[in-house]
CSV table of C-alpha atoms and ligand atoms in Angstrom, one decimal:
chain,number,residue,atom,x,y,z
A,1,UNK,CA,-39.0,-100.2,-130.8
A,2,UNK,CA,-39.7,-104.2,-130.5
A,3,UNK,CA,-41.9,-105.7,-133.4
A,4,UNK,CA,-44.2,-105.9,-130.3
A,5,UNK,CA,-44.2,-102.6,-129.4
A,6,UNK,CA,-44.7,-101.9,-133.4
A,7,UNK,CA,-47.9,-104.1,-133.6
A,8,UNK,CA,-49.8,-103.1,-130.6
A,9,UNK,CA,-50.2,-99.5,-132.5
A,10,UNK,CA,-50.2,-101.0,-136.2
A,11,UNK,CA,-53.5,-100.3,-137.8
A,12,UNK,CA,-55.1,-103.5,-138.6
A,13,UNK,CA,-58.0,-105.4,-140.4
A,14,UNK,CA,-59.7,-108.6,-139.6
A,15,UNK,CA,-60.9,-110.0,-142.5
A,16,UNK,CA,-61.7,-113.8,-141.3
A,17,UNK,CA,-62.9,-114.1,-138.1
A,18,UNK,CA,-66.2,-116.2,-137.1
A,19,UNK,CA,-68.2,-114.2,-134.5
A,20,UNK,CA,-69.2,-117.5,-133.3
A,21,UNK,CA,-65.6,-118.7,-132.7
A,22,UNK,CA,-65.1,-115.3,-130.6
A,23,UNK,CA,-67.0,-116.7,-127.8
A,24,UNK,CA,-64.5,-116.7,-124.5
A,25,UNK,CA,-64.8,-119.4,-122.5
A,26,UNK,CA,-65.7,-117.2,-119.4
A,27,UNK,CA,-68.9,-116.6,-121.5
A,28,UNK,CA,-69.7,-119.9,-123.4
A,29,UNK,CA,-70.3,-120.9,-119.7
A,30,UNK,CA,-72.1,-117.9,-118.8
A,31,UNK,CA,-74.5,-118.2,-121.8
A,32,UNK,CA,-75.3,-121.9,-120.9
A,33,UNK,CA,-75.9,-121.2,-117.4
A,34,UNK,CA,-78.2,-118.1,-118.5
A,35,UNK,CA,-79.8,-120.2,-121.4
A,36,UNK,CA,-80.2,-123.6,-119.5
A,37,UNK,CA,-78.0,-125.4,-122.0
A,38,UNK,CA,-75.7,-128.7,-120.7
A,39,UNK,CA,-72.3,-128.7,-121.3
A,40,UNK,CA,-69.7,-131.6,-120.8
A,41,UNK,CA,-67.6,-128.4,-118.7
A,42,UNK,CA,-68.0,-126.8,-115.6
A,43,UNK,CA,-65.4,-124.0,-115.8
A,44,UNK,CA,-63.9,-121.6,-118.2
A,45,UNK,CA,-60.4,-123.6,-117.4
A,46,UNK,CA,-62.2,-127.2,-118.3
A,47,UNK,CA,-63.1,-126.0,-121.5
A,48,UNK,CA,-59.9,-124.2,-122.2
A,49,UNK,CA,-58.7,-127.5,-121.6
A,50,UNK,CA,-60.7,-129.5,-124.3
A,51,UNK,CA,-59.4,-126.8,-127.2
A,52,UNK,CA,-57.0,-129.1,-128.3
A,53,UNK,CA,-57.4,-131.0,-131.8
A,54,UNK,CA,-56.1,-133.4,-134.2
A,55,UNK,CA,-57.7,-131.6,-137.3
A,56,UNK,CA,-60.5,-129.0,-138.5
A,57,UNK,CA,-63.0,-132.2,-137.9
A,58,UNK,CA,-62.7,-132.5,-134.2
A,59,UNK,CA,-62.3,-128.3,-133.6
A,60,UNK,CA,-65.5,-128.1,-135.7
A,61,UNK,CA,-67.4,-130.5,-133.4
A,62,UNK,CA,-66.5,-128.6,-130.6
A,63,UNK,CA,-67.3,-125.2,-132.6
A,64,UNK,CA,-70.4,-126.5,-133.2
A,65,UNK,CA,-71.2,-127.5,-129.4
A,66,UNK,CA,-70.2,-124.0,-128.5
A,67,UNK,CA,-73.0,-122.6,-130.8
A,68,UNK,CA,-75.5,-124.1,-128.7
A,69,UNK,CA,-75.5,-121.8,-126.0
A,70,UNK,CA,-76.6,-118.9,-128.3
A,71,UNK,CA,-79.9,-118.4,-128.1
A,72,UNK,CA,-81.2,-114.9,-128.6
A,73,UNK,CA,-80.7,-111.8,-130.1
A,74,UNK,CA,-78.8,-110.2,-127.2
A,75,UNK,CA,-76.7,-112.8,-126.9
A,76,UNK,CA,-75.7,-112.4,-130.4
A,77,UNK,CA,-75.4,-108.4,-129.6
A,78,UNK,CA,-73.6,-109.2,-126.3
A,79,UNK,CA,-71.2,-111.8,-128.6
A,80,UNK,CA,-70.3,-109.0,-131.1
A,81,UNK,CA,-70.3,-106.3,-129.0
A,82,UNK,CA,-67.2,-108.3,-126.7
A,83,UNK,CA,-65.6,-108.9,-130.2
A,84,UNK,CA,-65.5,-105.4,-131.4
A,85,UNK,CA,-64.1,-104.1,-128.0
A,86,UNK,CA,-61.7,-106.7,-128.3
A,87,UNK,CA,-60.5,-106.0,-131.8
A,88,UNK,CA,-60.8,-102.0,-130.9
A,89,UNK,CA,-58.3,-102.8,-128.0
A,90,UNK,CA,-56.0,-104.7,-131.0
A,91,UNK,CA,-55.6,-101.9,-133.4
A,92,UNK,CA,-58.3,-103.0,-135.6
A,93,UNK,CA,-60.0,-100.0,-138.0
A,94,UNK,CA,-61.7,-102.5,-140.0
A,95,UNK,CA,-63.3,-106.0,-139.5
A,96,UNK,CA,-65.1,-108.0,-141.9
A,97,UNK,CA,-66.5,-110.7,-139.7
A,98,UNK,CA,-68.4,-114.2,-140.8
A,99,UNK,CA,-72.0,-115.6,-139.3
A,100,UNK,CA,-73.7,-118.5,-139.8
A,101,UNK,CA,-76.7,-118.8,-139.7
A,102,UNK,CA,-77.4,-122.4,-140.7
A,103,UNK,CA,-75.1,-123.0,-137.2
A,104,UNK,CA,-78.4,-121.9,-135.3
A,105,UNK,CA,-81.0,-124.0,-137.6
A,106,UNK,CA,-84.3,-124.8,-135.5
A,107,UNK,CA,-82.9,-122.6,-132.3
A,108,UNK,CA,-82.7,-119.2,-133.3
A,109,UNK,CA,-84.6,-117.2,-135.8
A,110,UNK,CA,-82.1,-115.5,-138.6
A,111,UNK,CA,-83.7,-112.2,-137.9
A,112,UNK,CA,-82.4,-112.6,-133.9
A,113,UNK,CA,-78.7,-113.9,-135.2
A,114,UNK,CA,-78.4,-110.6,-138.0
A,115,UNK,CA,-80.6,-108.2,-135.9
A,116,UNK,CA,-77.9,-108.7,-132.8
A,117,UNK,CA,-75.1,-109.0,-134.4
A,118,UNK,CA,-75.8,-105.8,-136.8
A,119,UNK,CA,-77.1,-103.8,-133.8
A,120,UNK,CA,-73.6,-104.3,-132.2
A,121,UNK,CA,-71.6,-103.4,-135.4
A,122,UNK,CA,-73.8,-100.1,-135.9
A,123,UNK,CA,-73.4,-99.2,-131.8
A,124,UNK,CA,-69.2,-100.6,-132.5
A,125,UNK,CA,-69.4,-97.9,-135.3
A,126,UNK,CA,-69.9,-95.1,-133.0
A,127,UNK,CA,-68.5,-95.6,-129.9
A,128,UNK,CA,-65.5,-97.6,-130.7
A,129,UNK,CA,-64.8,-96.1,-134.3
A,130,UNK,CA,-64.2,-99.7,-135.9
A,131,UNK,CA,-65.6,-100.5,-139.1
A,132,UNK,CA,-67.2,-103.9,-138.9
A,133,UNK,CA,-69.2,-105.6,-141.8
A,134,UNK,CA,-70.8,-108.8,-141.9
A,135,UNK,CA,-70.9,-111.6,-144.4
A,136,UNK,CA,-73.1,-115.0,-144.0
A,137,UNK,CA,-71.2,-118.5,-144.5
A,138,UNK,CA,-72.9,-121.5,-145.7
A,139,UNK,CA,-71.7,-124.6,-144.3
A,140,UNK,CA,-70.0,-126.3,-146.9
A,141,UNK,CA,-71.0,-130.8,-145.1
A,142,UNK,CA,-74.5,-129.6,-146.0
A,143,UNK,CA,-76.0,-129.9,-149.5
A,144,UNK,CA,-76.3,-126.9,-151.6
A,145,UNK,CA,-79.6,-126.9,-151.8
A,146,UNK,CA,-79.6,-125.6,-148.0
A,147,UNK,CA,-76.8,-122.7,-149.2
A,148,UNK,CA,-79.3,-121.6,-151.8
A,149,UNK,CA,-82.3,-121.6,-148.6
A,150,UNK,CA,-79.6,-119.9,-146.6
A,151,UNK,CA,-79.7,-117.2,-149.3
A,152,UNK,CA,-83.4,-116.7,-149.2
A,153,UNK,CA,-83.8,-116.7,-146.0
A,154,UNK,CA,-81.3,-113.9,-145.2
A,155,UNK,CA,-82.6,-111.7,-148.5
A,156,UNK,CA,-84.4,-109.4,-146.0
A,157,UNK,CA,-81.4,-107.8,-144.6
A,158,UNK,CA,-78.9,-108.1,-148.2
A,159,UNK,CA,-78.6,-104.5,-148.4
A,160,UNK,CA,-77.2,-104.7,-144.7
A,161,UNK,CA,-74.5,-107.5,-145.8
A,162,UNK,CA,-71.0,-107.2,-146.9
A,163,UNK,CA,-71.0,-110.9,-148.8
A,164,UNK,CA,-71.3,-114.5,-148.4
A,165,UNK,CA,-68.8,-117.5,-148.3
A,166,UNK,CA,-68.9,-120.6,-147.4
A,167,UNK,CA,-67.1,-122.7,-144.7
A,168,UNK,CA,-66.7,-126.3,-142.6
A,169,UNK,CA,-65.4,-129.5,-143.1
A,170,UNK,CA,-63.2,-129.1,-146.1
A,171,UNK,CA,-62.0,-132.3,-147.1
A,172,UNK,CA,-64.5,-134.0,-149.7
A,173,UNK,CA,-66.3,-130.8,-150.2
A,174,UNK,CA,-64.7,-129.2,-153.0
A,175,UNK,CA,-66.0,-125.4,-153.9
A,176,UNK,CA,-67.2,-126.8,-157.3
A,177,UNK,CA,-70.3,-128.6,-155.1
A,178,UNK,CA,-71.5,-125.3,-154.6
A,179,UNK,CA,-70.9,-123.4,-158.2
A,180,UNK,CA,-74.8,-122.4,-158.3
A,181,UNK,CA,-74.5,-121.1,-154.8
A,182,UNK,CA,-72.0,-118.7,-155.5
A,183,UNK,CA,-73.1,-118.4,-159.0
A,184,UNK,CA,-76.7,-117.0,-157.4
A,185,UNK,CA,-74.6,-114.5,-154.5
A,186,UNK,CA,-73.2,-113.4,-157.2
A,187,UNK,CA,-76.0,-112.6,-159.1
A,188,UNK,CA,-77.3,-111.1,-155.8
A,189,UNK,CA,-74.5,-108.7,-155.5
A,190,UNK,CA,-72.7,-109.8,-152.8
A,191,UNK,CA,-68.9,-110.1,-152.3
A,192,UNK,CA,-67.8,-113.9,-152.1
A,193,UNK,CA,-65.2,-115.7,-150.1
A,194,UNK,CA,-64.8,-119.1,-149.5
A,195,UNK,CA,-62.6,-121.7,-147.1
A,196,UNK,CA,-60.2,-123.5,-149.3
A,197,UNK,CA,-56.8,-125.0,-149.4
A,198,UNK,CA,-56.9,-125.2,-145.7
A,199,UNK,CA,-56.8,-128.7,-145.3
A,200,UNK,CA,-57.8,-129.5,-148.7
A,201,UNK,CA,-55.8,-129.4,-151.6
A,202,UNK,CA,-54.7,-126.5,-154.0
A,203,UNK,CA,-56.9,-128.0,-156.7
A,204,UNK,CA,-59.8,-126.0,-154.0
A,205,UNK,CA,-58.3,-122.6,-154.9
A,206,UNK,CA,-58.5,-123.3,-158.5
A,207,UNK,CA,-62.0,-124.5,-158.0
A,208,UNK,CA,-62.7,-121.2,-155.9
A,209,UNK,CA,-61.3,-118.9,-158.2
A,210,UNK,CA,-63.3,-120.8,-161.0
A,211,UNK,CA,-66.6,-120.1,-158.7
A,212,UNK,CA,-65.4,-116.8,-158.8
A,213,UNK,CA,-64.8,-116.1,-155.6
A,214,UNK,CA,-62.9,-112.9,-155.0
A,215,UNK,CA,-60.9,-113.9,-151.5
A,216,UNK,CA,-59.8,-117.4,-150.6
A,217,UNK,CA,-59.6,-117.8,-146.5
A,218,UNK,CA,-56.7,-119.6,-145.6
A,219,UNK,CA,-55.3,-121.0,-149.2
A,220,UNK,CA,-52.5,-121.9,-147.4
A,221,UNK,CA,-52.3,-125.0,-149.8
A,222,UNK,CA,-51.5,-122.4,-152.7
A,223,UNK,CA,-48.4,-121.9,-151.4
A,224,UNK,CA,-46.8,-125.2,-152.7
A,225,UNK,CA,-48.2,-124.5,-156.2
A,226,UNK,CA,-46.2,-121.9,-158.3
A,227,UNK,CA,-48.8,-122.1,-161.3
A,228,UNK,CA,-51.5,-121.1,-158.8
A,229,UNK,CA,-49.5,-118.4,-156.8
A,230,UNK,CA,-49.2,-116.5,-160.3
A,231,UNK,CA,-52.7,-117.0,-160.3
A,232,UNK,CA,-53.6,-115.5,-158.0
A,233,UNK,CA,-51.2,-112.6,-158.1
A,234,UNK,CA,-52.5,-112.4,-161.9
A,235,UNK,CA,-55.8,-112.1,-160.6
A,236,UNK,CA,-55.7,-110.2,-157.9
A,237,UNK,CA,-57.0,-112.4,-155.7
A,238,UNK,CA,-56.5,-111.9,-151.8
A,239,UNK,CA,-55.7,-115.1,-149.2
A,240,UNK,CA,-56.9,-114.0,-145.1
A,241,UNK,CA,-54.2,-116.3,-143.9
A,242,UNK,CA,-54.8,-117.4,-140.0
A,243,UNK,CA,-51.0,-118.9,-138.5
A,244,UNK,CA,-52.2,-119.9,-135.0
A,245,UNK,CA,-55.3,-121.7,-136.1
A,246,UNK,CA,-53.2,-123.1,-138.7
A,247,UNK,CA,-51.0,-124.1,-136.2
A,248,UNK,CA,-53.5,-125.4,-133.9
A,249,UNK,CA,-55.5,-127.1,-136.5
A,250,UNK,CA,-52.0,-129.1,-137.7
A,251,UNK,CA,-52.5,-127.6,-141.0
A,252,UNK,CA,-48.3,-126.9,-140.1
A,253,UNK,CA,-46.0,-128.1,-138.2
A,254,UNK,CA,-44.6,-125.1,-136.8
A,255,UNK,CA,-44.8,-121.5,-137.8
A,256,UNK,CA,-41.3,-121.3,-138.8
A,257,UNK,CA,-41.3,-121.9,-142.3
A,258,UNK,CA,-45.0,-120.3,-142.5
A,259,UNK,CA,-45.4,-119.3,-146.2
A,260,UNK,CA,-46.9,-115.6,-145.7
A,261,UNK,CA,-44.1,-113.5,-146.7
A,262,UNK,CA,-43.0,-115.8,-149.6
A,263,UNK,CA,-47.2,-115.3,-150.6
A,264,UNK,CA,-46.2,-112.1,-150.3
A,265,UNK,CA,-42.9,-111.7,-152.3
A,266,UNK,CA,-44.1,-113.4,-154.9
A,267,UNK,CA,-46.9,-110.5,-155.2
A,268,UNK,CA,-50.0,-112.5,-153.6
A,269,UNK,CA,-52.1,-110.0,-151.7
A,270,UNK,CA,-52.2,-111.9,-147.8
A,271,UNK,CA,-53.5,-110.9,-144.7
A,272,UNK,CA,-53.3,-111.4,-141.2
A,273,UNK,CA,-56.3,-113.3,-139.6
A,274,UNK,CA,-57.0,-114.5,-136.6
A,275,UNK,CA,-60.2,-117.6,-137.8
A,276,UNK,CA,-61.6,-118.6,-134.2
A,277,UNK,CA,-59.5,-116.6,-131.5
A,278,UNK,CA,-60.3,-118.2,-128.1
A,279,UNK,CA,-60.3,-121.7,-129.4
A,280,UNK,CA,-56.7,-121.1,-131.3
A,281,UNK,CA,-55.4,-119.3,-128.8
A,282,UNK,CA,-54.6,-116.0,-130.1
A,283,UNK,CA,-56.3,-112.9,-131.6
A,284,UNK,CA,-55.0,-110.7,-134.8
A,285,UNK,CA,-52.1,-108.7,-132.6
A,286,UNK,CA,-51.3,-112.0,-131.6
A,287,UNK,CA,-51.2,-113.5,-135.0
A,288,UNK,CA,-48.6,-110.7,-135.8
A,289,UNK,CA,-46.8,-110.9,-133.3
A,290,UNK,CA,-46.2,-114.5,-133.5
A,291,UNK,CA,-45.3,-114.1,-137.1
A,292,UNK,CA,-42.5,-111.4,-135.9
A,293,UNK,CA,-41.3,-113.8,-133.4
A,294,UNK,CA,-40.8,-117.4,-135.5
A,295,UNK,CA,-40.4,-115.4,-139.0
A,296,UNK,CA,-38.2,-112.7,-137.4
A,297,UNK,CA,-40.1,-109.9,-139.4
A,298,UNK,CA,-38.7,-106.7,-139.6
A,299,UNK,CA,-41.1,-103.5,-138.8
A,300,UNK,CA,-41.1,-102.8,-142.6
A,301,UNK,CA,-42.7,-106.2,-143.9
A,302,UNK,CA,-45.6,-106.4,-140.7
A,303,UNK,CA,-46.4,-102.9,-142.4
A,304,UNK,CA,-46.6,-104.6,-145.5
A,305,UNK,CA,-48.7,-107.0,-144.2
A,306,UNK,CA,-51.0,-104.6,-142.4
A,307,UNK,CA,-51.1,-102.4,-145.8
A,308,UNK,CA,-52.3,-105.8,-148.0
A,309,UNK,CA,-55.4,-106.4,-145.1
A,310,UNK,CA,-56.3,-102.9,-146.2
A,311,UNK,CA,-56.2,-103.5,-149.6
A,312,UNK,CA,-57.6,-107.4,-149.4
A,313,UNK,CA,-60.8,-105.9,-147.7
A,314,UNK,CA,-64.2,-105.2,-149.1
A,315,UNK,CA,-64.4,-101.6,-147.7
A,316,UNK,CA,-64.7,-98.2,-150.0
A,317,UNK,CA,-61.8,-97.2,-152.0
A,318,UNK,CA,-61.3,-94.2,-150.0
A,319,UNK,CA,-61.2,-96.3,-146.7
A,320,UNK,CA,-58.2,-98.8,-147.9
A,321,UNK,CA,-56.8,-95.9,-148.7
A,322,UNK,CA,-57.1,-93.8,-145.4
A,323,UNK,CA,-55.8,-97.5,-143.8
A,324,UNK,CA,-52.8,-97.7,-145.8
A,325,UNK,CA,-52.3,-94.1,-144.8
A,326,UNK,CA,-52.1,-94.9,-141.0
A,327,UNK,CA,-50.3,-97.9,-141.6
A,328,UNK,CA,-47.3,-95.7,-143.2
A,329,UNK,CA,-48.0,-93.0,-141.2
A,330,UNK,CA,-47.4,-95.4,-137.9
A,331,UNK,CA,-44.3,-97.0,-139.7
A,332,UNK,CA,-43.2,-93.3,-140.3
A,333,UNK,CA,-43.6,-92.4,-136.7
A,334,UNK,CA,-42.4,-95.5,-135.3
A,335,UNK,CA,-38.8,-95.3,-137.6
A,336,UNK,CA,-38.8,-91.9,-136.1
A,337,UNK,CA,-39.0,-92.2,-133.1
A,338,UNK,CA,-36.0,-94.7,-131.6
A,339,UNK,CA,-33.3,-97.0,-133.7
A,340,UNK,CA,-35.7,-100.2,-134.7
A,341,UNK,CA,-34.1,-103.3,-133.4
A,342,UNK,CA,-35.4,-105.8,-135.5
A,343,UNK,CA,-34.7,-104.0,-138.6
A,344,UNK,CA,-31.1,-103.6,-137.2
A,345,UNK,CA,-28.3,-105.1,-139.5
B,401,LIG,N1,-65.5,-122.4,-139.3
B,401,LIG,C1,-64.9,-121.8,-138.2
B,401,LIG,N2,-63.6,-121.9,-138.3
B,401,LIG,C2,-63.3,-122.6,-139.5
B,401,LIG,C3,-62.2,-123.0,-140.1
B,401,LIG,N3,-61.0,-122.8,-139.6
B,401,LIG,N4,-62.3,-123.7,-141.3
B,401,LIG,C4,-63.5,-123.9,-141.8
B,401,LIG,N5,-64.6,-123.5,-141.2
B,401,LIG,C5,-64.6,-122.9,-140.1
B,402,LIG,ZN1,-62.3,-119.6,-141.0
């Protein structure tokens, strides 16, 4: 069996993956056209043609353009409804997926942005068997103040919400800015995330796991900072790791020396991500199977990588459980079923 072959069945999670970057160009132009909004593109291709960028700053503006064309509450249905068939058709069980609601400020009424996109997860639930969740981001350019509004304003539908992190422009926006943010989730009861050491420094992971936050997206930064990797293996603290938007975003150079399975060795929990599929060009099989291909990983270690998503995710006890399961189940089944190439000596 190919490590292709291996991941297309591999039960997976998503654990960082921003409904609003899920938009397919095909429909960012069909939801301007339905919701009279003016873009600078005409055509799916044109805009696949502008996803190219020199940093998180200039992806971001074009993010942001692309949340324009939301406007209503079945859009934001139709949005996460196309996701979750997506990531069913992927192998995903389980995905934790991000909002933000501050993207839609003035345009679209928070209860139309949750209402849709919790409607879809509950319909997802049934017909398609994936567990989704949902957890709000604050954007981390704005002041805190507006975090602390953000959680006010979504109170109404807390018991409904998985957790709340916070993401954007990184650089000059430490996690320390927004201690009483977190500080108050916390004291709300939600699980927290939060961006860091994606373009910014380690010292963001440290200041993350001081808010504590128990999951750092990306903290790719870590990986350069022994003191902080036992850190976080110390503490048990998960990283949803994201290679092509990595990759896209120039946060590397290549994947080839991409840090996961050192994370991992060294007894980090990491996951597999995929951040903002259509814009980085790839979705979470996608992000595995690029790993196999410039990492060369065996079968074994994208098991161990689809186990630790399991175990980095919010769900029940007894639901990581039952996903590590049918990961070793698959890796069991697979090792039986033909000699496995890649783990060939
Ligand atoms: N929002 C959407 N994608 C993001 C990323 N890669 N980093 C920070 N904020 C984001
Ligand atoms: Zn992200």
């Amino acid at each position: 069996m190919t490590a292709a072959d291996f991941v297309a069945a591999l039960p997976k999670t998503e654990l960082h993956v921003h409904l609003e970057g899920t938009l397919e160009p095909e429909d960012l132009v069909r939801f301007a056209a339905r919701n009279g909004v003016e873009l600078p593109w005409r055509s799916p291709d044109e805009v696949r043609a502008a996803y190219s960028y020199t940093g998180l700053d200039e992806f971001l503006r074009l993010y942001y353009l692309g949340c324009t064309v939301l406007h209503t509450r079945a859009d934001f249905h139709e949005l996460t409804a196309a996701y979750l068939r997506r990531a069913a058709a992927d192998g995903v069980r389980r995905a934790e997926m991000f909002v933000s609601p501050q993207s839609f400020l003035g345009r679209v009424a928070v209860a139309d942005v949750l209402g849709g996109v919790l409607d879809a997860i509950a319909d997802a639930r049934t017909d398609l068997g994936v567990d989704g969740a949902v957890l709000v981001i604050a954007q981390r350019h704005r002041t805190e103040a507006e975090a602390l509004e953000l959680l006010d304003a979504v109170a109404p539908w807390q018991d409904s919400l998985l957790g709340v992190g916070l993401g954007g422009a990184e650089l000059g926006n430490p996690p320390s800015r927004f201690a009483r943010f977190f500080a108050d989730a916390r004291r709300r009861g939600y699980r927290l995330t939060c961006h860091a050491g994606e373009e910014g420094p380690a010292g963001y992971v440290r200041e993350a796991l001081d808010c504590g936050v128990e999951r750092i997206d990306h903290g790719i930064a870590a990986a350069d900072d022994p003191a902080l990797v036992a850190r976080l293996r110390d503490e048990g603290v998960p990283l949803t790791m994201c290679p092509l938007s990595n990759l896209r975003l120039r946060v590397v150079d290549d994947l080839a020396g991409y840090p996961i399975m050192a994370l991992h060795d060294a007894g980090v929990v990491v996951s597999v991500n995929s951040d903002d599929p259509p814009y980085f060009g790839g979705y979470v099989a996608d992000n595995h199977r690029a790993l196999a291909e410039h990492l060369g990983l065996s079968t074994a270690q994208l098991a161990a990588l689809a186990r630790s998503g399991f175990r980095a995710s919010f769900a029940p006890a007894d639901e990581i459980a039952a996903g590590v399961a049918a990961v070793e189940d698959h890796e069991a089944r697979a090792a039986g079923s033909q000699p496995n190439v890649a783990d060939a000596p």
